[in-house]
Amino acid sequence: MEKAKVYLELTQEETDRVSSLAFPPHRVGTEFSFYNCYAVRGIRVDRVEPGLLFCTFKVPPRLADREGKLAPGAIAGLVDDVGAAAVFLEGLPMNVSVDMSISFLSSANIHDELEIIGQVLGQKGGYSGTSVLVKNKATGELIAEGRHSLSGKYASKM
């Protein structure tokens, strides 16, 4: 338990840095949230096909853990956002994540360029399943593989 406590505790410098951040209140429905601006800012959509999304993302220092690696939580955020974007339909609200599982296979360093591929595996009514692969673009090494289930309103066939 002591190791877990030490790992989770912030240093005084980290506490001071977080305390110095100032953010205006979020206006729901009119602007992106702090999370979206902080976590996925810099993602580039390279190609879109029906049910398939190809993105590039350069690992920024703000998303690194204490070892200088892309934090697992940041990977989860990328899987969540790219999976949701793969099933997004214009004019309908964003789907809600129902379930997500991620296999963390390797790690990425600050400034590594990642290729992120989101693919729709299937849809039934308002339920969708996606797969998201996160790879090191230079080496082809698989960093993470995520499965993402989402639910939302769907377009009427009438």
PDB file of C-alpha atoms in Angstrom, residues 65-153:
ATOM      1  CA  ASP A  65       3.650  10.131 -17.083  1.00  0.00           C
ATOM      2  CA  ARG A  66       6.602  10.503 -14.709  1.00  0.00           C
ATOM      3  CA  GLU A  67       8.742   8.218 -16.905  1.00  0.00           C
ATOM      4  CA  GLY A  68       8.144  10.352 -20.010  1.00  0.00           C
ATOM      5  CA  LYS A  69       5.802   7.806 -21.603  1.00  0.00           C
ATOM      6  CA  LEU A  70       2.293   8.425 -22.951  1.00  0.00           C
ATOM      7  CA  ALA A  71       0.053   7.941 -19.911  1.00  0.00           C
ATOM      8  CA  PRO A  72      -2.404   5.008 -20.030  1.00  0.00           C
ATOM      9  CA  GLY A  73      -5.260   7.398 -19.269  1.00  0.00           C
ATOM     10  CA  ALA A  74      -4.353   9.440 -22.341  1.00  0.00           C
ATOM     11  CA  ILE A  75      -4.422   6.274 -24.448  1.00  0.00           C
ATOM     12  CA  ALA A  76      -7.870   5.478 -23.040  1.00  0.00           C
ATOM     13  CA  GLY A  77      -9.009   8.991 -23.973  1.00  0.00           C
ATOM     14  CA  LEU A  78      -7.758   8.538 -27.533  1.00  0.00           C
ATOM     15  CA  VAL A  79      -9.513   5.161 -27.843  1.00  0.00           C
ATOM     16  CA  ASP A  80     -12.717   6.729 -26.507  1.00  0.00           C
ATOM     17  CA  ASP A  81     -12.655   9.758 -28.820  1.00  0.00           C
ATOM     18  CA  VAL A  82     -11.531   7.980 -32.009  1.00  0.00           C
ATOM     19  CA  GLY A  83     -14.007   5.142 -31.428  1.00  0.00           C
ATOM     20  CA  ALA A  84     -16.827   7.666 -30.952  1.00  0.00           C
ATOM     21  CA  ALA A  85     -15.750   9.633 -34.031  1.00  0.00           C
ATOM     22  CA  ALA A  86     -15.806   6.464 -36.159  1.00  0.00           C
ATOM     23  CA  VAL A  87     -19.557   6.036 -35.542  1.00  0.00           C
ATOM     24  CA  PHE A  88     -20.497   9.730 -35.456  1.00  0.00           C
ATOM     25  CA  LEU A  89     -23.344  10.757 -37.764  1.00  0.00           C
ATOM     26  CA  GLU A  90     -23.906  14.378 -38.753  1.00  0.00           C
ATOM     27  CA  GLY A  91     -27.040  15.817 -37.167  1.00  0.00           C
ATOM     28  CA  LEU A  92     -27.240  13.275 -34.349  1.00  0.00           C
ATOM     29  CA  PRO A  93     -25.905  13.676 -30.805  1.00  0.00           C
ATOM     30  CA  MET A  94     -22.601  11.966 -29.965  1.00  0.00           C
ATOM     31  CA  ASN A  95     -22.958   8.392 -28.775  1.00  0.00           C
ATOM     32  CA  VAL A  96     -22.297   7.465 -25.162  1.00  0.00           C
ATOM     33  CA  SER A  97     -19.608   4.966 -24.214  1.00  0.00           C
ATOM     34  CA  VAL A  98     -21.115   1.796 -22.767  1.00  0.00           C
ATOM     35  CA  ASP A  99     -18.037  -0.387 -22.439  1.00  0.00           C
ATOM     36  CA  MET A 100     -14.372  -0.098 -23.302  1.00  0.00           C
ATOM     37  CA  SER A 101     -11.486  -2.532 -22.963  1.00  0.00           C
ATOM     38  CA  ILE A 102      -7.897  -1.736 -23.836  1.00  0.00           C
ATOM     39  CA  SER A 103      -4.859  -3.968 -24.187  1.00  0.00           C
ATOM     40  CA  PHE A 104      -1.731  -1.938 -23.454  1.00  0.00           C
ATOM     41  CA  LEU A 105       0.970  -3.703 -25.479  1.00  0.00           C
ATOM     42  CA  SER A 106       3.850  -1.206 -25.520  1.00  0.00           C
ATOM     43  CA  SER A 107       4.538   2.429 -24.719  1.00  0.00           C
ATOM     44  CA  ALA A 108       5.141   5.651 -26.607  1.00  0.00           C
ATOM     45  CA  ASN A 109       7.600   8.407 -25.759  1.00  0.00           C
ATOM     46  CA  ILE A 110       7.116  12.157 -25.844  1.00  0.00           C
ATOM     47  CA  HIS A 111       7.245  13.411 -29.455  1.00  0.00           C
ATOM     48  CA  ASP A 112       6.591   9.949 -30.953  1.00  0.00           C
ATOM     49  CA  GLU A 113       4.159  10.164 -33.840  1.00  0.00           C
ATOM     50  CA  LEU A 114       1.267   7.727 -33.504  1.00  0.00           C
ATOM     51  CA  GLU A 115      -1.102   6.340 -36.082  1.00  0.00           C
ATOM     52  CA  ILE A 116      -4.597   5.778 -34.683  1.00  0.00           C
ATOM     53  CA  ILE A 117      -7.081   3.732 -36.685  1.00  0.00           C
ATOM     54  CA  GLY A 118     -10.729   3.597 -35.657  1.00  0.00           C
ATOM     55  CA  GLN A 119     -12.975   1.019 -37.303  1.00  0.00           C
ATOM     56  CA  VAL A 120     -16.661   0.264 -36.897  1.00  0.00           C
ATOM     57  CA  LEU A 121     -17.051  -3.460 -36.216  1.00  0.00           C
ATOM     58  CA  GLY A 122     -20.835  -3.490 -36.348  1.00  0.00           C
ATOM     59  CA  GLN A 123     -24.035  -1.659 -35.548  1.00  0.00           C
ATOM     60  CA  LYS A 124     -27.466  -2.799 -34.425  1.00  0.00           C
ATOM     61  CA  GLY A 125     -30.057  -0.141 -33.749  1.00  0.00           C
ATOM     62  CA  GLY A 126     -28.427   2.469 -31.557  1.00  0.00           C
ATOM     63  CA  TYR A 127     -25.621   0.158 -30.439  1.00  0.00           C
ATOM     64  CA  SER A 128     -22.196   0.259 -32.134  1.00  0.00           C
ATOM     65  CA  GLY A 129     -18.956  -1.613 -31.644  1.00  0.00           C
ATOM     66  CA  THR A 130     -15.590  -0.212 -32.686  1.00  0.00           C
ATOM     67  CA  SER A 131     -11.959  -1.232 -32.667  1.00  0.00           C
ATOM     68  CA  VAL A 132      -9.165   1.306 -32.213  1.00  0.00           C
ATOM     69  CA  LEU A 133      -5.499   0.553 -32.899  1.00  0.00           C
ATOM     70  CA  VAL A 134      -2.748   2.860 -31.641  1.00  0.00           C
ATOM     71  CA  LYS A 135       0.599   2.316 -33.401  1.00  0.00           C
ATOM     72  CA  ASN A 136       3.996   3.989 -33.443  1.00  0.00           C
ATOM     73  CA  LYS A 137       4.042   5.478 -36.932  1.00  0.00           C
ATOM     74  CA  ALA A 138       7.834   5.187 -37.360  1.00  0.00           C
ATOM     75  CA  THR A 139       8.263   1.589 -36.163  1.00  0.00           C
ATOM     76  CA  GLY A 140       4.802   0.106 -36.777  1.00  0.00           C
ATOM     77  CA  GLU A 141       4.840  -1.212 -33.195  1.00  0.00           C
ATOM     78  CA  LEU A 142       1.372  -1.694 -31.721  1.00  0.00           C
ATOM     79  CA  ILE A 143       1.024   0.456 -28.594  1.00  0.00           C
ATOM     80  CA  ALA A 144      -2.571  -0.387 -27.691  1.00  0.00           C
ATOM     81  CA  GLU A 145      -5.668  -2.081 -29.008  1.00  0.00           C
ATOM     82  CA  GLY A 146      -9.074  -0.988 -27.776  1.00  0.00           C
ATOM     83  CA  ARG A 147     -12.607  -2.297 -28.155  1.00  0.00           C
ATOM     84  CA  HIS A 148     -15.266   0.313 -27.632  1.00  0.00           C
ATOM     85  CA  SER A 149     -19.037  -0.133 -27.380  1.00  0.00           C
ATOM     86  CA  LEU A 150     -21.297   2.885 -27.743  1.00  0.00           C
ATOM     87  CA  SER A 151     -24.996   3.604 -27.631  1.00  0.00           C
ATOM     88  CA  GLY A 152     -26.969   6.497 -29.035  1.00  0.00           C
ATOM     89  CA  LYS A 153     -29.823   7.640 -31.205  1.00  0.00           C
TER      90      LYS A 153
END
